[in-house]
């Protein structure tokens, strides 16, 4: 990555360590008088501040129309206040973002994954162009977190992340039960099959999201937040502190002290993003029953940090790490419930003690993970959100890396243990999710026959943007179609459950074998042997592929066209700079 000119670490000015190593290139001397004039206009008070104070970018992934992100500008204001109290200058800026729940339409969802890379691009751009000395990023929704961390790995200036926090649980008076965002999709499926009324569904929709915060189960946002805390990239407890709690505002104020330590010790993101910290990230993802999107995002962060994490590392970790957390979507509890029993610091304390999490990794406090959590309360022996090792929810990890003649480059499945060990069924093939939804709405899928629904041309290039098949999987669950499995070269959400395989590589648009799967072929998904295969011989696959022609790319102009042109495969994180 581009090396920027900076004052060497350890340089002193008037006997003090120089902390404004990047910004001082424009704020000291008279080489850039115009820059200084503009910085005075933006709020720097005097020449002393101009010349000596570190400038810290405060990047909120803020926009109003989404609970996951609506409060992040306010959190950023609190961070700025803390920075000023601690002798630094905070410059707030925003990135774009999208809400995965609102992108839900097949068109909108295509912009979701690529927003990760735009977030990374925009934070990298502002940090480097404006000579920021450090960065504090405040993400909320799913793609925000990897975007922020990819930016940190690129600019590699002292940085930390503050997760925007989880939403509170909702409640339906009409159904007399707690609800959350995925209740909406499942209630919709139930309504389509006559199990709920539209009034029931309206009540669920109105009451699922009672305020600010990311989706409160172990969906993608909380998966990424807990993993990044396990990597040492946040303050202790950031991933479990609820969005609208006073503790979240206290965390924002405390961030300034941490960033000062990072500046003083010259601890940079690439000192924290390491093979060891990725090991922690993968372990905690298995323990918590996290989203399969973690595979994609960890691979992308690893690539950005020039590390060599591979898709096979996930299988290695899954083989030895159990699922312990009873959290939604497949379990009972929400992140707010975990916060009530000590949150992630208590979980890390337990796992470090059990030898599953490496407590020696360095964190943004300048201390080790173990030092950060040793004074945290321990998990109460009476709680049942985090199971003991002697009674896991699943003895090995729920994330499976499948390979076979349908996915020679790999595919990702989430196996909770409730689905059974394998699924064999006849393929029913759809070019795109909309075709499948139309088929479901016509009631064309019959519950008595084992069917593998294949949704293709939804990969990074083909979608483009690898849209999540959230609507399909939730409708399937809501409709109680238990004899179906779903395979796709697109993604599926952390909210999905059931026998579902995504991220198939190579994707259909790139001429992967999934492109020549036909209705009636028999597909086997085996989570014990990690196979995803079709009963089609190699000879027949070659013959069908010879006749296959790549369809025209769906988009020719604009951001999605650029994305489709540049994006690499999902087994390498679907990054745009795989050169
Ligand atoms: Fe934003 Fe779930 S839609 S965290």
Coordinates of C-alpha atoms and ligand atoms in Angstrom, one line a residue:
X1 CA 0.0 0.0 0.0
X2 CA 1.0 3.6 -0.5
X3 CA 3.5 4.8 2.1
X4 CA 2.8 8.3 3.2
X5 CA 5.3 10.8 4.4
X6 CA 5.2 11.3 8.1
X7 CA 7.3 12.5 11.0
X8 CA 9.3 9.4 12.2
X9 CA 7.9 7.8 15.3
X10 CA 9.9 8.8 18.4
X11 CA 10.5 12.4 17.2
X12 CA 10.2 14.9 20.0
X13 CA 9.2 18.5 19.9
X14 CA 9.9 20.7 22.9
X15 CA 10.7 17.4 24.8
X16 CA 7.3 15.9 24.0
X17 CA 6.6 13.0 21.7
X18 CA 5.2 14.2 18.4
X19 CA 1.8 12.6 17.9
X20 CA 0.6 14.6 14.9
X21 CA 3.0 12.8 12.7
X22 CA 0.9 13.1 9.5
X23 CA -1.0 16.3 10.0
X24 CA 2.1 18.2 11.0
X25 CA 3.3 18.0 7.4
X26 CA 0.7 20.6 6.6
X27 CA 0.2 22.3 10.0
X28 CA 3.8 23.1 10.8
X29 CA 5.9 25.7 8.9
X30 CA 4.7 27.7 5.9
X31 CA 4.8 25.2 3.1
X32 CA 1.0 24.9 3.1
X33 CA -0.4 28.2 4.3
X34 CA -3.7 27.6 2.5
X35 CA -4.3 24.3 4.3
X36 CA -3.7 26.0 7.6
X37 CA -6.1 28.8 6.7
X38 CA -8.8 26.3 5.9
X39 CA -8.2 24.4 9.1
X40 CA -8.6 27.6 11.1
X41 CA -11.9 28.1 9.3
X42 CA -13.0 24.6 10.2
X43 CA -12.4 25.2 13.9
X44 CA -8.7 25.1 15.0
X45 CA -8.4 27.8 17.6
X46 CA -4.8 28.9 17.7
X47 CA -1.3 28.3 16.3
X48 CA -0.3 26.1 19.3
X49 CA -3.2 23.7 18.6
X50 CA -2.5 23.9 14.8
X51 CA 1.1 22.8 15.3
X52 CA 0.9 20.3 18.1
X53 CA -2.5 18.5 18.4
X54 CA -3.1 15.2 16.7
X55 CA -6.0 15.3 14.2
X56 CA -8.3 12.3 14.5
X57 CA -10.8 11.4 11.8
X58 CA -14.1 10.3 13.3
X59 CA -15.9 8.3 10.6
X60 CA -19.5 7.6 11.3
X61 CA -21.3 5.4 8.8
X62 CA -24.3 7.6 9.4
X63 CA -27.6 8.2 7.6
X64 CA -31.0 8.7 9.1
X65 CA -33.2 6.2 7.4
X66 CA -32.1 3.0 9.3
X67 CA -32.1 2.0 13.0
X68 CA -28.7 0.4 12.6
X69 CA -27.1 3.8 11.6
X70 CA -29.5 6.6 12.6
X71 CA -27.6 7.4 15.9
X72 CA -24.1 7.2 14.7
X73 CA -23.7 10.9 14.0
X74 CA -24.5 11.5 17.7
X75 CA -22.1 8.9 18.8
X76 CA -19.5 10.6 16.7
X77 CA -20.2 14.0 18.4
X78 CA -19.5 12.3 21.7
X79 CA -16.3 10.9 20.4
X80 CA -15.2 14.3 19.2
X81 CA -16.0 15.8 22.6
X82 CA -13.8 13.2 24.2
X83 CA -11.0 13.9 21.8
X84 CA -11.1 17.6 22.6
X85 CA -11.1 16.9 26.3
X86 CA -7.9 14.8 25.8
X87 CA -6.0 17.5 23.8
X88 CA -6.7 16.2 20.3
X89 CA -8.7 17.5 17.4
X90 CA -11.6 15.4 16.1
X91 CA -12.9 15.8 12.5
X92 CA -16.2 14.1 12.0
X93 CA -17.0 12.8 8.6
X94 CA -19.4 10.3 7.1
X95 CA -19.4 7.5 4.7
X96 CA -22.2 6.1 2.7
X97 CA -23.9 3.0 3.9
X98 CA -27.0 0.9 3.1
X99 CA -29.3 -1.0 5.4
X100 CA -29.4 -4.7 4.5
X101 CA -33.0 -4.9 5.7
X102 CA -34.1 -2.0 3.5
X103 CA -32.2 -3.1 0.4
X104 CA -34.3 -6.2 0.6
X105 CA -35.7 -5.8 -2.8
X106 CA -33.8 -7.8 -5.4
X107 CA -32.5 -4.6 -6.9
X108 CA -31.5 -2.8 -3.7
X109 CA -29.7 -5.8 -2.3
X110 CA -27.2 -5.7 -5.2
X111 CA -25.7 -2.6 -3.7
X112 CA -25.2 -4.1 -0.3
X113 CA -21.9 -5.9 -0.5
X114 CA -20.3 -3.3 -2.7
X115 CA -21.1 -0.7 -0.1
X116 CA -18.5 -2.4 2.1
X117 CA -15.8 -1.5 -0.4
X118 CA -17.1 2.0 -0.9
X119 CA -17.1 2.5 2.9
X120 CA -13.4 1.3 2.9
X121 CA -12.6 3.6 -0.1
X122 CA -14.2 6.6 1.5
X123 CA -12.5 6.3 4.9
X124 CA -9.2 5.6 3.3
X125 CA -9.7 8.6 1.0
X126 CA -10.5 11.1 3.7
X127 CA -7.9 9.8 6.2
X128 CA -5.1 9.9 3.7
X129 CA -6.1 13.0 1.8
X130 CA -6.7 15.1 4.9
X131 CA -3.5 13.9 6.7
X132 CA -5.4 12.5 9.7
X133 CA -3.1 11.1 12.4
X134 CA -5.5 8.5 13.6
X135 CA -9.0 7.2 13.0
X136 CA -12.1 6.2 15.0
X137 CA -14.7 4.5 12.9
X138 CA -18.3 4.1 14.1
X139 CA -20.2 1.4 12.0
X140 CA -23.7 0.0 12.5
X141 CA -25.2 -2.2 9.8
X142 CA -23.7 -5.4 8.3
X143 CA -21.2 -4.2 5.7
X144 CA -20.1 -1.2 7.8
X145 CA -17.7 -3.1 10.0
X146 CA -15.6 -4.9 7.4
X147 CA -15.6 -1.7 5.4
X148 CA -14.1 0.3 8.3
X149 CA -11.5 -2.3 9.1
X150 CA -10.4 -2.7 5.5
X151 CA -9.9 1.0 5.5
X152 CA -7.8 0.7 8.7
X153 CA -5.7 -2.0 7.1
X154 CA -5.1 0.3 4.1
X155 CA -4.2 3.6 5.8
X156 CA -2.6 1.7 8.8
X157 CA -2.7 4.7 11.2
X158 CA -3.6 4.2 14.8
X159 CA -7.3 3.4 14.8
X160 CA -10.1 1.8 16.7
X161 CA -13.7 0.9 16.0
X162 CA -16.8 1.7 18.1
X163 CA -19.7 -0.6 17.1
X164 CA -23.0 1.3 17.1
X165 CA -24.6 -1.4 19.2
X166 CA -27.7 -3.6 19.0
X167 CA -31.3 -2.7 19.0
X168 CA -33.7 -3.7 21.9
X169 CA -36.1 -6.5 21.2
X170 CA -39.6 -5.7 20.0
X171 CA -42.9 -7.1 21.3
X172 CA -46.2 -8.0 19.5
X173 CA -49.2 -7.4 21.8
X174 CA -51.3 -9.1 19.2
X175 CA -49.2 -12.3 19.1
X176 CA -48.2 -11.9 22.7
X177 CA -44.6 -12.7 22.0
X178 CA -41.2 -11.0 21.7
X179 CA -40.3 -10.2 18.1
X180 CA -37.4 -8.9 16.0
X181 CA -36.6 -8.1 12.5
X182 CA -36.6 -11.6 11.2
X183 CA -40.1 -12.1 12.7
X184 CA -41.3 -9.9 9.8
X185 CA -40.1 -12.2 7.1
X186 CA -41.3 -15.3 8.9
X187 CA -44.7 -13.7 9.6
X188 CA -45.0 -12.8 5.9
X189 CA -44.3 -16.5 5.0
X190 CA -46.8 -17.6 7.6
X191 CA -49.4 -15.2 6.2
X192 CA -48.9 -16.4 2.6
X193 CA -49.7 -19.9 3.8
X194 CA -52.8 -18.8 5.8
X195 CA -51.2 -19.2 9.2
X196 CA -51.4 -15.5 10.2
X197 CA -53.7 -12.6 9.1
X198 CA -52.6 -9.3 7.6
X199 CA -53.4 -7.6 10.9
X200 CA -51.0 -9.9 12.7
X201 CA -48.4 -9.2 10.1
X202 CA -49.0 -5.4 10.4
X203 CA -48.5 -5.6 14.2
X204 CA -45.3 -7.5 13.8
X205 CA -44.0 -5.0 11.2
X206 CA -44.8 -2.0 13.4
X207 CA -43.2 -3.4 16.6
X208 CA -40.2 -5.3 15.5
X209 CA -37.7 -2.4 15.7
X210 CA -38.4 -0.2 18.7
X211 CA -35.4 2.2 18.4
X212 CA -31.8 2.6 17.3
X213 CA -29.3 -0.2 16.8
X214 CA -28.3 -3.1 14.6
X215 CA -30.3 -6.3 14.4
X216 CA -30.1 -7.8 17.8
X217 CA -29.5 -11.5 17.1
X218 CA -26.3 -13.1 16.0
X219 CA -26.8 -11.8 12.5
X220 CA -24.0 -10.4 10.4
X221 CA -23.6 -7.1 12.3
X222 CA -23.2 -8.7 15.7
X223 CA -21.1 -11.5 14.2
X224 CA -18.6 -9.0 12.8
X225 CA -18.7 -6.8 16.0
X226 CA -18.0 -9.7 18.3
X227 CA -15.2 -11.0 16.0
X228 CA -13.6 -7.6 15.7
X229 CA -13.7 -7.3 19.5
X230 CA -12.0 -10.7 19.7
X231 CA -9.3 -9.3 17.3
X232 CA -8.6 -6.4 19.7
X233 CA -9.9 -3.7 17.4
X234 CA -12.6 -2.3 19.8
X235 CA -12.7 -1.3 23.4
X236 CA -13.9 -4.1 25.7
X237 CA -17.6 -4.7 25.5
X238 CA -18.2 -2.6 22.4
X239 CA -20.0 -5.5 20.6
X240 CA -22.5 -6.2 23.3
X241 CA -23.2 -2.7 24.7
X242 CA -26.7 -1.8 23.5
X243 CA -27.1 1.1 21.0
X244 CA -29.2 3.4 23.2
X245 CA -27.5 2.8 26.5
X246 CA -25.5 5.3 28.6
X247 CA -22.7 2.8 28.4
X248 CA -22.4 3.3 24.7
X249 CA -21.9 7.0 25.2
X250 CA -19.3 6.3 27.9
X251 CA -17.5 4.1 25.5
X252 CA -17.5 6.9 23.0
X253 CA -15.9 9.2 25.5
X254 CA -13.3 6.6 26.5
X255 CA -12.2 6.1 22.9
X256 CA -10.1 9.3 23.1
X257 CA -7.9 7.9 25.9
X258 CA -7.3 4.7 23.9
X259 CA -6.5 6.5 20.7
X260 CA -3.9 8.6 22.6
X261 CA -2.3 5.4 23.9
X262 CA -2.2 4.0 20.3
X263 CA -0.6 7.2 19.1
X264 CA 1.9 7.2 21.9
X265 CA 2.9 3.6 21.4
X266 CA 2.6 3.7 17.7
X267 CA 0.2 0.7 17.6
X268 CA -1.3 0.5 14.2
X269 CA -4.1 -1.7 12.7
X270 CA -1.7 -4.1 11.1
X271 CA -0.1 -4.7 14.5
X272 CA -3.6 -5.9 15.6
X273 CA -4.9 -7.6 12.4
X274 CA -2.7 -10.7 12.5
X275 CA -3.0 -14.5 11.9
X276 CA -3.4 -14.9 15.7
X277 CA -6.2 -12.3 16.0
X278 CA -8.0 -13.9 13.0
X279 CA -7.8 -17.2 14.8
X280 CA -9.7 -15.5 17.7
X281 CA -12.2 -14.1 15.2
X282 CA -12.9 -17.5 13.7
X283 CA -13.2 -19.2 17.1
X284 CA -15.6 -16.6 18.4
X285 CA -17.7 -16.8 15.3
X286 CA -18.1 -20.5 15.8
X287 CA -18.8 -20.1 19.6
X288 CA -21.4 -17.5 19.0
X289 CA -23.1 -19.3 16.0
X290 CA -22.3 -16.3 13.8
X291 CA -23.2 -15.5 10.3
X292 CA -21.6 -17.1 7.2
X293 CA -21.0 -13.6 5.9
X294 CA -18.0 -13.6 8.3
X295 CA -16.2 -15.9 5.9
X296 CA -16.4 -13.4 3.1
X297 CA -15.5 -10.4 5.3
X298 CA -12.6 -12.0 7.2
X299 CA -11.1 -13.1 3.8
X300 CA -11.5 -9.6 2.5
X301 CA -9.9 -8.0 5.6
X302 CA -7.1 -10.6 5.4
X303 CA -6.4 -9.8 1.8
X304 CA -6.4 -6.1 2.5
X305 CA -3.9 -6.6 5.4
X306 CA -1.7 -8.8 3.2
X307 CA -2.3 -11.9 5.3
X308 CA -2.9 -15.4 3.9
X309 CA -6.1 -16.5 5.6
X310 CA -7.9 -19.0 3.3
X311 CA -11.4 -20.5 3.1
X312 CA -10.0 -23.8 4.4
X313 CA -9.0 -22.1 7.7
X314 CA -12.7 -21.8 8.6
X315 CA -13.2 -25.6 8.2
X316 CA -10.1 -26.3 10.3
X317 CA -11.5 -24.1 13.1
X318 CA -15.0 -25.4 12.7
X319 CA -13.8 -29.0 13.2
X320 CA -12.6 -28.2 16.7
X321 CA -14.7 -25.4 18.1
X322 CA -18.3 -25.9 19.4
X323 CA -21.3 -23.6 19.2
X324 CA -22.1 -22.4 22.7
X325 CA -24.3 -19.3 22.3
X326 CA -28.0 -19.8 22.3
X327 CA -28.7 -16.7 20.2
X328 CA -31.1 -15.9 17.4
X329 CA -31.6 -16.7 14.6
X330 CA -31.3 -20.3 15.4
X331 CA -31.4 -19.9 19.2
X332 CA -33.4 -18.2 21.9
X333 CA -31.7 -15.0 23.0
X334 CA -30.7 -11.6 21.8
X335 CA -27.5 -9.6 22.3
X336 CA -29.3 -7.4 24.8
X337 CA -29.8 -10.5 27.0
X338 CA -26.1 -11.3 26.8
X339 CA -25.3 -7.6 27.7
X340 CA -27.4 -8.2 30.9
X341 CA -25.2 -11.1 32.0
X342 CA -21.8 -9.3 31.5
X343 CA -21.6 -9.1 27.7
X344 CA -18.7 -10.1 25.6
X345 CA -16.0 -9.3 28.2
X346 CA -17.5 -12.1 30.4
X347 CA -17.6 -14.4 27.4
X348 CA -14.0 -13.7 26.5
X349 CA -12.9 -14.2 30.1
X350 CA -14.6 -17.6 30.1
X351 CA -13.1 -18.6 26.7
X352 CA -9.6 -17.4 27.6
X353 CA -9.8 -19.4 30.8
X354 CA -10.9 -22.4 28.7
X355 CA -8.0 -22.0 26.4
X356 CA -10.1 -21.4 23.3
X357 CA -9.4 -17.7 22.9
X358 CA -5.9 -16.3 22.8
X359 CA -5.8 -13.7 25.5
X360 CA -2.2 -12.6 24.7
X361 CA -3.2 -10.6 21.6
X362 CA -2.6 -6.9 21.7
X363 CA -5.7 -4.6 21.6
X364 CA -6.6 -1.0 21.1
X365 CA -6.2 -0.3 24.8
X366 CA -2.5 -1.0 24.5
X367 CA -3.1 -4.0 26.7
X368 CA -3.8 -7.6 25.9
X369 CA -7.3 -9.1 25.6
X370 CA -6.7 -11.0 28.8
X371 CA -5.7 -7.8 30.7
X372 CA -8.8 -6.0 29.3
X373 CA -11.2 -8.6 30.7
X374 CA -9.6 -9.9 33.9
X375 CA -11.6 -7.5 36.1
X376 CA -14.8 -8.1 34.2
X377 CA -17.6 -10.0 35.9
X378 CA -17.6 -13.8 35.2
X379 CA -20.6 -15.5 33.5
X380 CA -23.1 -16.5 36.1
X381 CA -23.2 -20.3 36.4
X382 CA -27.0 -20.2 36.3
X383 CA -27.2 -18.4 33.0
X384 CA -28.1 -20.4 29.9
X385 CA -27.2 -18.0 27.0
X386 CA -23.6 -19.3 26.8
X387 CA -23.6 -23.0 27.4
X388 CA -20.8 -24.8 29.2
X389 CA -18.2 -26.7 27.1
X390 CA -19.6 -29.9 28.6
X391 CA -23.1 -29.2 27.0
X392 CA -22.6 -27.4 23.7
X393 CA -25.4 -26.6 21.3
X394 CA -23.3 -28.2 18.7
X395 CA -20.0 -30.0 19.3
X396 CA -18.3 -28.6 16.3
X397 CA -18.7 -25.3 14.4
X398 CA -21.8 -24.5 12.4
X399 CA -20.0 -23.1 9.4
X400 CA -19.0 -25.6 6.8
X401 CA -16.9 -25.2 3.8
X402 CA -18.3 -27.5 1.1
X403 CA -16.6 -28.5 -2.1
X404 CA -17.4 -30.9 -4.9
X405 CA -18.3 -30.9 -8.6
X406 CA -20.9 -28.2 -8.0
X407 CA -18.5 -25.9 -6.1
X408 CA -14.9 -26.8 -7.0
X409 CA -13.7 -23.4 -5.6
X410 CA -15.8 -23.8 -2.4
X411 CA -19.1 -22.9 -0.9
X412 CA -20.3 -22.0 2.6
X413 CA -23.1 -23.6 4.6
X414 CA -24.4 -22.9 8.0
X415 CA -25.3 -26.2 9.7
X416 CA -26.9 -25.7 13.1
X417 CA -27.3 -29.4 13.7
X418 CA -31.1 -29.2 13.5
X419 CA -31.2 -29.8 9.7
X420 CA -29.8 -33.3 9.7
X421 CA -26.4 -34.4 8.4
X422 CA -27.1 -34.5 4.7
X423 CA -29.7 -33.6 2.2
X424 CA -30.3 -35.2 -1.2
X425 CA -32.9 -33.9 -3.5
X426 CA -33.8 -33.1 -7.1
X427 CA -32.7 -29.8 -8.4
X428 CA -35.1 -27.1 -9.4
X429 CA -33.1 -24.3 -11.0
X430 CA -33.9 -20.6 -11.1
X431 CA -31.9 -17.8 -12.8
X432 CA -32.3 -15.2 -10.1
X433 CA -34.2 -15.0 -6.8
X434 CA -37.2 -13.2 -8.3
X435 CA -38.0 -16.3 -10.4
X436 CA -37.9 -18.5 -7.3
X437 CA -40.1 -16.2 -5.3
X438 CA -42.7 -16.1 -8.1
X439 CA -42.6 -19.9 -8.1
X440 CA -43.0 -20.0 -4.3
X441 CA -45.9 -17.5 -4.5
X442 CA -47.7 -19.8 -7.0
X443 CA -47.3 -22.7 -4.5
X444 CA -45.2 -24.6 -7.1
X445 CA -42.9 -26.2 -4.5
X446 CA -44.5 -29.3 -3.2
X447 CA -43.7 -30.2 0.4
X448 CA -43.7 -34.0 0.0
X449 CA -40.6 -34.3 -2.3
X450 CA -37.0 -33.5 -1.4
X451 CA -36.1 -30.5 -3.6
X452 CA -32.9 -28.5 -3.9
X453 CA -33.8 -25.0 -5.0
X454 CA -30.9 -23.5 -6.9
X455 CA -30.7 -19.8 -7.4
X456 CA -27.9 -18.8 -9.7
X457 CA -26.5 -15.7 -11.5
X458 CA -26.6 -14.1 -8.1
X459 CA -22.8 -14.1 -7.5
X460 CA -20.5 -11.1 -7.1
X461 CA -20.3 -10.6 -10.9
X462 CA -23.6 -12.2 -11.9
X463 CA -25.9 -10.5 -9.4
X464 CA -24.0 -8.2 -9.6
X465 CA -23.2 -7.7 -5.9
X466 CA -23.9 -11.2 -4.6
X467 CA -27.3 -10.3 -3.1
X468 CA -28.6 -12.1 -0.1
X469 CA -31.4 -14.6 -0.7
X470 CA -33.0 -13.5 2.6
X471 CA -36.5 -13.3 1.3
X472 CA -36.3 -16.8 -0.1
X473 CA -35.0 -18.5 3.0
X474 CA -37.3 -16.6 5.4
X475 CA -40.3 -17.3 3.2
X476 CA -39.3 -21.0 3.1
X477 CA -39.2 -21.1 6.9
X478 CA -42.4 -19.1 7.3
X479 CA -44.1 -21.5 4.8
X480 CA -42.8 -24.4 6.8
X481 CA -41.3 -26.1 3.7
X482 CA -39.0 -28.4 5.5
X483 CA -38.2 -30.7 2.5
X484 CA -36.3 -28.1 0.6
X485 CA -32.7 -27.0 0.6
X486 CA -31.4 -23.9 -1.1
X487 CA -28.1 -23.5 -2.9
X488 CA -26.9 -20.3 -4.5
X489 CA -23.8 -18.4 -5.8
X490 CA -25.3 -15.4 -4.0
X491 CA -25.3 -14.9 -0.2
X492 CA -27.8 -15.6 2.4
X493 CA -28.3 -13.6 5.5
X494 CA -27.3 -14.2 9.1
X495 CA -31.1 -14.3 9.7
X496 CA -31.3 -17.4 7.5
X497 CA -31.8 -20.9 8.9
X498 CA -32.5 -24.3 7.3
X499 CA -30.3 -26.3 4.9
X500 CA -28.8 -23.5 2.9
X501 CA -25.6 -23.3 0.9
X502 CA -24.3 -20.0 -0.5
X503 CA -21.1 -18.4 -1.9
X504 CA -20.7 -21.1 -4.5
X505 CA -17.4 -20.7 -6.4
X506 CA -17.0 -20.4 -9.4
X507 CA -20.2 -18.5 -9.8
X508 CA -22.6 -19.1 -12.7
X509 CA -21.7 -15.8 -14.5
X510 CA -18.0 -16.9 -14.5
X511 CA -18.9 -20.3 -16.0
X512 CA -18.9 -22.4 -12.8
X513 CA -20.6 -25.8 -12.9
X514 CA -23.6 -24.3 -11.1
X515 CA -24.4 -22.7 -14.5
X516 CA -25.1 -26.1 -16.1
X517 CA -27.2 -27.7 -13.3
X518 CA -30.5 -28.8 -14.8
X519 CA -34.0 -29.4 -13.3
X520 CA -34.1 -33.0 -12.1
X521 CA -30.3 -33.5 -11.5
X522 CA -29.8 -35.0 -8.0
X523 CA -27.9 -32.7 -5.7
X524 CA -26.2 -33.9 -2.5
X525 CA -25.3 -31.6 0.4
X526 CA -23.3 -33.5 3.0
X527 CA -22.2 -31.6 6.1
X528 CA -20.2 -34.6 7.4
X529 CA -18.0 -35.1 4.3
X530 CA -18.4 -31.4 3.4
X531 CA -19.6 -32.2 -0.1
X532 CA -21.7 -30.2 -2.5
X533 CA -22.2 -32.4 -5.6
X534 CA -24.5 -33.3 -8.4
X535 CA -25.0 -36.7 -10.0
X536 CA -23.6 -35.5 -13.3
X537 CA -20.4 -37.1 -14.6
X538 CA -17.3 -35.0 -15.4
X539 CA -17.8 -35.8 -19.1
X540 CA -21.4 -34.6 -19.0
X541 CA -20.3 -31.4 -17.1
X542 CA -17.7 -30.7 -19.8
X543 CA -20.2 -31.3 -22.6
X544 CA -22.8 -29.0 -21.0
X545 CA -20.2 -26.3 -20.3
X546 CA -19.1 -26.4 -24.0
X547 CA -22.6 -25.5 -25.0
X548 CA -23.0 -22.8 -22.3
X549 CA -22.6 -19.2 -23.1
X550 CA -22.1 -16.5 -20.5
X551 CA -25.2 -14.2 -20.4
X552 CA -24.7 -10.5 -21.0
X553 CA -23.7 -8.7 -17.8
X554 CA -26.8 -7.1 -16.3
X555 CA -25.3 -3.7 -15.8
X556 CA -23.1 -1.6 -18.1
X557 CA -22.8 1.8 -16.4
X558 CA -22.3 3.1 -12.9
X559 CA -21.1 1.7 -9.7
X560 CA -22.4 -1.8 -10.1
X561 CA -20.8 -2.1 -13.6
X562 CA -17.4 -1.1 -12.1
X563 CA -18.0 -3.5 -9.3
X564 CA -18.9 -6.4 -11.6
X565 CA -15.9 -5.8 -13.7
X566 CA -13.4 -5.7 -10.8
X567 CA -14.8 -8.1 -8.3
X568 CA -13.0 -11.3 -7.4
X569 CA -14.6 -14.6 -6.3
X570 CA -16.3 -15.2 -2.9
X571 CA -13.7 -17.7 -1.8
X572 CA -11.2 -14.8 -1.7
X573 CA -13.5 -12.3 -0.1
X574 CA -15.0 -10.7 -3.2
X575 CA -12.5 -7.9 -3.1
X576 CA -11.9 -5.3 -5.8
X577 CA -8.2 -5.2 -5.7
X578 CA -7.2 -8.8 -6.3
X579 CA -4.3 -7.9 -8.6
Ligands
LIG1 FE1 -28.6 -3.4 9.8 FE2 -29.4 -5.9 10.4 S1 -30.2 -4.6 8.8 S2 -27.8 -4.7 11.3

